[in-house]
GROMACS .gro file of C-alpha atoms in nm:
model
  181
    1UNK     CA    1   0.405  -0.373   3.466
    2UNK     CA    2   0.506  -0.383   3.796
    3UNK     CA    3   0.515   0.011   3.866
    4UNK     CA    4   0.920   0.045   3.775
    5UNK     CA    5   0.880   0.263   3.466
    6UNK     CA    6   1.033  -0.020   3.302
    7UNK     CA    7   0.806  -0.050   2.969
    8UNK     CA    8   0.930  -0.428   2.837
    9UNK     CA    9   0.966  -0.620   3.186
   10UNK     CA   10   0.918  -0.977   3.188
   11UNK     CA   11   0.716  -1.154   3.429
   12UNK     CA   12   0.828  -1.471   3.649
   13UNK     CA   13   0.776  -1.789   3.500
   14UNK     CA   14   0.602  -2.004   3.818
   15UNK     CA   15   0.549  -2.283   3.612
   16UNK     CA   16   0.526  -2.454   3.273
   17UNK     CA   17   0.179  -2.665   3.393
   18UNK     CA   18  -0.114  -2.637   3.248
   19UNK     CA   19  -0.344  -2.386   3.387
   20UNK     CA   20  -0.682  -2.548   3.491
   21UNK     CA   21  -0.884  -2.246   3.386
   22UNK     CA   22  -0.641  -2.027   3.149
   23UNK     CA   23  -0.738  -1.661   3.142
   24UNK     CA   24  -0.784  -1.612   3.507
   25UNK     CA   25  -0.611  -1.425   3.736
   26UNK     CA   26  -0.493  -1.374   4.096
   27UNK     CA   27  -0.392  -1.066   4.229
   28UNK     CA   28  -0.030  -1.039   4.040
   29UNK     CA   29  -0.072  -1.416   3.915
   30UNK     CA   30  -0.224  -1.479   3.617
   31UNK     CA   31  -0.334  -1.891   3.439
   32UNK     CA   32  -0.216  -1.867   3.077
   33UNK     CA   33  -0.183  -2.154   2.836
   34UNK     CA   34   0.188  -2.141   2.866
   35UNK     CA   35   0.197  -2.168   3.245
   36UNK     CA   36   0.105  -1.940   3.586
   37UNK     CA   37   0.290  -1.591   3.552
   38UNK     CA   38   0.356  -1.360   3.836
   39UNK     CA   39   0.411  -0.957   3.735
   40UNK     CA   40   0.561  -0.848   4.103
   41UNK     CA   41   0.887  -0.780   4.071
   42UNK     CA   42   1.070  -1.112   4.124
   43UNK     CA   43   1.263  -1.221   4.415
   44UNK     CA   44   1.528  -1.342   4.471
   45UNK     CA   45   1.609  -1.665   4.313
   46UNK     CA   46   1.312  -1.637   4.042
   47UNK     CA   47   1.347  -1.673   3.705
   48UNK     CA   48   1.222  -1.439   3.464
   49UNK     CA   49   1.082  -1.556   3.187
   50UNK     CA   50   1.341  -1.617   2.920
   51UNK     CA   51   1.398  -1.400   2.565
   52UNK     CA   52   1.195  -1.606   2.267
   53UNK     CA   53   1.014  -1.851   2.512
   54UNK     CA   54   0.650  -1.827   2.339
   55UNK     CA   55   0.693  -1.802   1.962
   56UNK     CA   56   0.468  -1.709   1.669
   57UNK     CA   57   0.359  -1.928   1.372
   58UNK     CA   58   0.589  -1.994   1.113
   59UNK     CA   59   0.499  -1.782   0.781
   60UNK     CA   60   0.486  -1.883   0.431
   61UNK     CA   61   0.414  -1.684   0.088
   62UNK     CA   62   0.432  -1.749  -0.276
   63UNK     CA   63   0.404  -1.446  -0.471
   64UNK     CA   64   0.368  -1.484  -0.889
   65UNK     CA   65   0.348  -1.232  -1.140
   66UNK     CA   66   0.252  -1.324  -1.520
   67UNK     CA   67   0.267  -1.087  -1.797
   68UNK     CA   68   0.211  -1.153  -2.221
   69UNK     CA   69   0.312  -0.861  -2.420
   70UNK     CA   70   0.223  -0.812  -2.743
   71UNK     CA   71   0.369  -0.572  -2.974
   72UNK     CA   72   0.208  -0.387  -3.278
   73UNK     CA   73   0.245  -0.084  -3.511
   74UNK     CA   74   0.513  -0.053  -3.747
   75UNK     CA   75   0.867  -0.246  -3.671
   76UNK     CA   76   1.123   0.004  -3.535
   77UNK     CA   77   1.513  -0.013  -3.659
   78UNK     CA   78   1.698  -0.129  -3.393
   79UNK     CA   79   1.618  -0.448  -3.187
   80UNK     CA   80   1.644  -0.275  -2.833
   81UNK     CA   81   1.338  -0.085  -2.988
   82UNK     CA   82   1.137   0.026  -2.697
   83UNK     CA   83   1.381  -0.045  -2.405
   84UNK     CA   84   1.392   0.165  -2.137
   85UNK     CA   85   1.054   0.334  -2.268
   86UNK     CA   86   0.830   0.176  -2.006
   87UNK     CA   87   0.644   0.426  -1.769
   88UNK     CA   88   0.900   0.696  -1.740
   89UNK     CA   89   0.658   0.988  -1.828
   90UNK     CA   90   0.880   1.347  -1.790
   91UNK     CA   91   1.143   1.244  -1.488
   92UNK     CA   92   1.239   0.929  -1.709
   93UNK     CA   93   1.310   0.600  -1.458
   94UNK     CA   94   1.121   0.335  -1.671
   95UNK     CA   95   1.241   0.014  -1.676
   96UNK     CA   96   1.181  -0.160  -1.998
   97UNK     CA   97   1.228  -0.548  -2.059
   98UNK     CA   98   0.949  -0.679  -1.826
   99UNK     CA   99   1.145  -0.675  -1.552
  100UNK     CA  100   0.966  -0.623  -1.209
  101UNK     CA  101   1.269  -0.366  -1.045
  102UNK     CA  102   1.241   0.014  -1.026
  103UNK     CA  103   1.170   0.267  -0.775
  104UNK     CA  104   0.848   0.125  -0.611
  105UNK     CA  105   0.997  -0.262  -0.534
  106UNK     CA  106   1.213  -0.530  -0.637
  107UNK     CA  107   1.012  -0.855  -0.786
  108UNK     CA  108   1.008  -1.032  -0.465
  109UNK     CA  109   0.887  -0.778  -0.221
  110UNK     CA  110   0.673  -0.560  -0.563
  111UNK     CA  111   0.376  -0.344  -0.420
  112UNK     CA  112   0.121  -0.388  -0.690
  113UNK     CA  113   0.121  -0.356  -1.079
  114UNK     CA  114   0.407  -0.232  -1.218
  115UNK     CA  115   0.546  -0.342  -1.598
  116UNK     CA  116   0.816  -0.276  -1.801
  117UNK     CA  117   0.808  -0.214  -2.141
  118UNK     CA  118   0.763  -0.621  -2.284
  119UNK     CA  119   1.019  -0.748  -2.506
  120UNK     CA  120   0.859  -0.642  -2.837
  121UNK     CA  121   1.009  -0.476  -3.133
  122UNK     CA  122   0.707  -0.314  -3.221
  123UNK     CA  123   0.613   0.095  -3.184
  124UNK     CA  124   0.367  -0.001  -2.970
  125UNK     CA  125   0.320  -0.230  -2.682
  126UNK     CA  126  -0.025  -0.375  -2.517
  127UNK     CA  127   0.062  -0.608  -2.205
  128UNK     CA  128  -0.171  -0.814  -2.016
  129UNK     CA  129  -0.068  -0.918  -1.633
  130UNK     CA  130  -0.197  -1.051  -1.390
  131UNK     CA  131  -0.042  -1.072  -0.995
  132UNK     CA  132  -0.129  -1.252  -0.694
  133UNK     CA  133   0.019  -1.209  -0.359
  134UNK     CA  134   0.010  -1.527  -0.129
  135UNK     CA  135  -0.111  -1.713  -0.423
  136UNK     CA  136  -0.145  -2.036  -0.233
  137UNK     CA  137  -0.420  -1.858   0.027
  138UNK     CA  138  -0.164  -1.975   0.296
  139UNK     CA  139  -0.352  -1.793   0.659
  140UNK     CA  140  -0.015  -1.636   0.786
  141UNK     CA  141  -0.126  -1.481   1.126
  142UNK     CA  142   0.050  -1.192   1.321
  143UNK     CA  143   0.233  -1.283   1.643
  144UNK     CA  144   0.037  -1.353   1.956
  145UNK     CA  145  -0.079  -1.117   2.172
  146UNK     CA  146   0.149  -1.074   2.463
  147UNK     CA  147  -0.006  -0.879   2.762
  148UNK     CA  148  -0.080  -1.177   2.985
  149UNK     CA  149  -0.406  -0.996   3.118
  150UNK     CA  150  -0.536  -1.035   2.828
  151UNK     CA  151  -0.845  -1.249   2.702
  152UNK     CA  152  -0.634  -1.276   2.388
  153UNK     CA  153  -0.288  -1.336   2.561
  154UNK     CA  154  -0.130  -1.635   2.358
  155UNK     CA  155  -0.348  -1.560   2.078
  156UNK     CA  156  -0.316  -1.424   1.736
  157UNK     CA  157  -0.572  -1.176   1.642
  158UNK     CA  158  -0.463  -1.032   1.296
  159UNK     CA  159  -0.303  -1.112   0.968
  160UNK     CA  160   0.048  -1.120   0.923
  161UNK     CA  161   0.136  -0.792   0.698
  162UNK     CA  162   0.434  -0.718   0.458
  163UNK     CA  163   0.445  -0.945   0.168
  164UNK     CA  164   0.277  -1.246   0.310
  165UNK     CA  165  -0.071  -1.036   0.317
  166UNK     CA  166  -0.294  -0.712   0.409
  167UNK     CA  167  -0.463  -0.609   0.683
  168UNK     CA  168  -0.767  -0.753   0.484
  169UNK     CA  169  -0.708  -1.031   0.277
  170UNK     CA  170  -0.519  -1.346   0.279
  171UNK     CA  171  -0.461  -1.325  -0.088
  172UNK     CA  172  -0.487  -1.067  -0.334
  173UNK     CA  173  -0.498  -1.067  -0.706
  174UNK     CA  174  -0.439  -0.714  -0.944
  175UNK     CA  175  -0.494  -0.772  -1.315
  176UNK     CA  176  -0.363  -0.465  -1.489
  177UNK     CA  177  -0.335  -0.401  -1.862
  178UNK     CA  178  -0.063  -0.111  -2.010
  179UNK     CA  179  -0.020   0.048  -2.298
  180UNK     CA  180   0.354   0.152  -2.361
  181UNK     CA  181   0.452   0.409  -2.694
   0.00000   0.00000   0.00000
């Protein structure tokens, strides 16, 4: 920023008034919504400003999953039937019971469809589901923008990522069907 091959310097905070035309700048001054900045490197006395002082949006998420299984075919013997027969194919790993664990998430932070083998003590299993991530279309944007030279500075100007959305979409709902023998 100001030519020290120091990549994350902060500027110095001039002041916490209101800019009469934010976006502008002066030389090594620059109007921002949170206050004049200066990028020279600061003399002696000046403050720079402090870790944490312009903060994002607060982010919320409800993720739900719903799932009916219903079993079919002839009854097997024992009553743990089909546990553990859920989408192992040759390397094994399923994770019968419904439950939303195994190697590609946990239920909170899941990546997409993924079943277990439903609670059924039937041969066969047929489960319906369907999943929504951010489920109450809650807009969670991405931290502001931070390079104060910057039309955006200040600004948000993307979607938050990780479980509260995509790159995309607010919200996003799978339905997914399996078949489990």
């Amino acid at each position: 920023m100001n030519g020290d091959s120091i990549f994350n310097d902060r500027p110095v905070l001039i002041s916490t008034a209101t800019c009469p035309n934010p976006g502008t700048a002066t030389g090594a001054t620059y109007c921002t919504p949170l206050g004049i900045f200066n990028d020279a490197l600061p003399a002696a006395g000046q403050k720079v400003v402090p870790i944490n002082y312009g903060t994002g949006a607060a982010h919320f998420v409800l993720n739900l999953r719903l799932t009916k299984a219903i079993g079919f075919g002839p009854k097997l013997k024992s009553a743990a039937g089909n546990q553990g027969q859920g989408q192992g194919g040759p390397l094994g790993g399923g994770h019968g019971g419904g439950s939303g664990g195994g190697p590609r998430g946990g239920p909170l932070f899941g990546s997409g469809p993924q079943m277990g083998g439903g609670g059924s003590d039937r041969r066969y299993t047929l489960t319906f589901g369907a999943s929504a991530r951010n489920a109450l279309n809650n807009v969670n944007l991405a931290n502001p923008t931070g390079v104060l030279g910057s039309r955006f500075f200040d600004t948000p100007n993307s979607l938050q990522g990780g479980p509260f959305s995509s790159g995309t979409a607010v919200r996003r709902i799978d339905l997914f069907v399996t078949f489990n023998f």
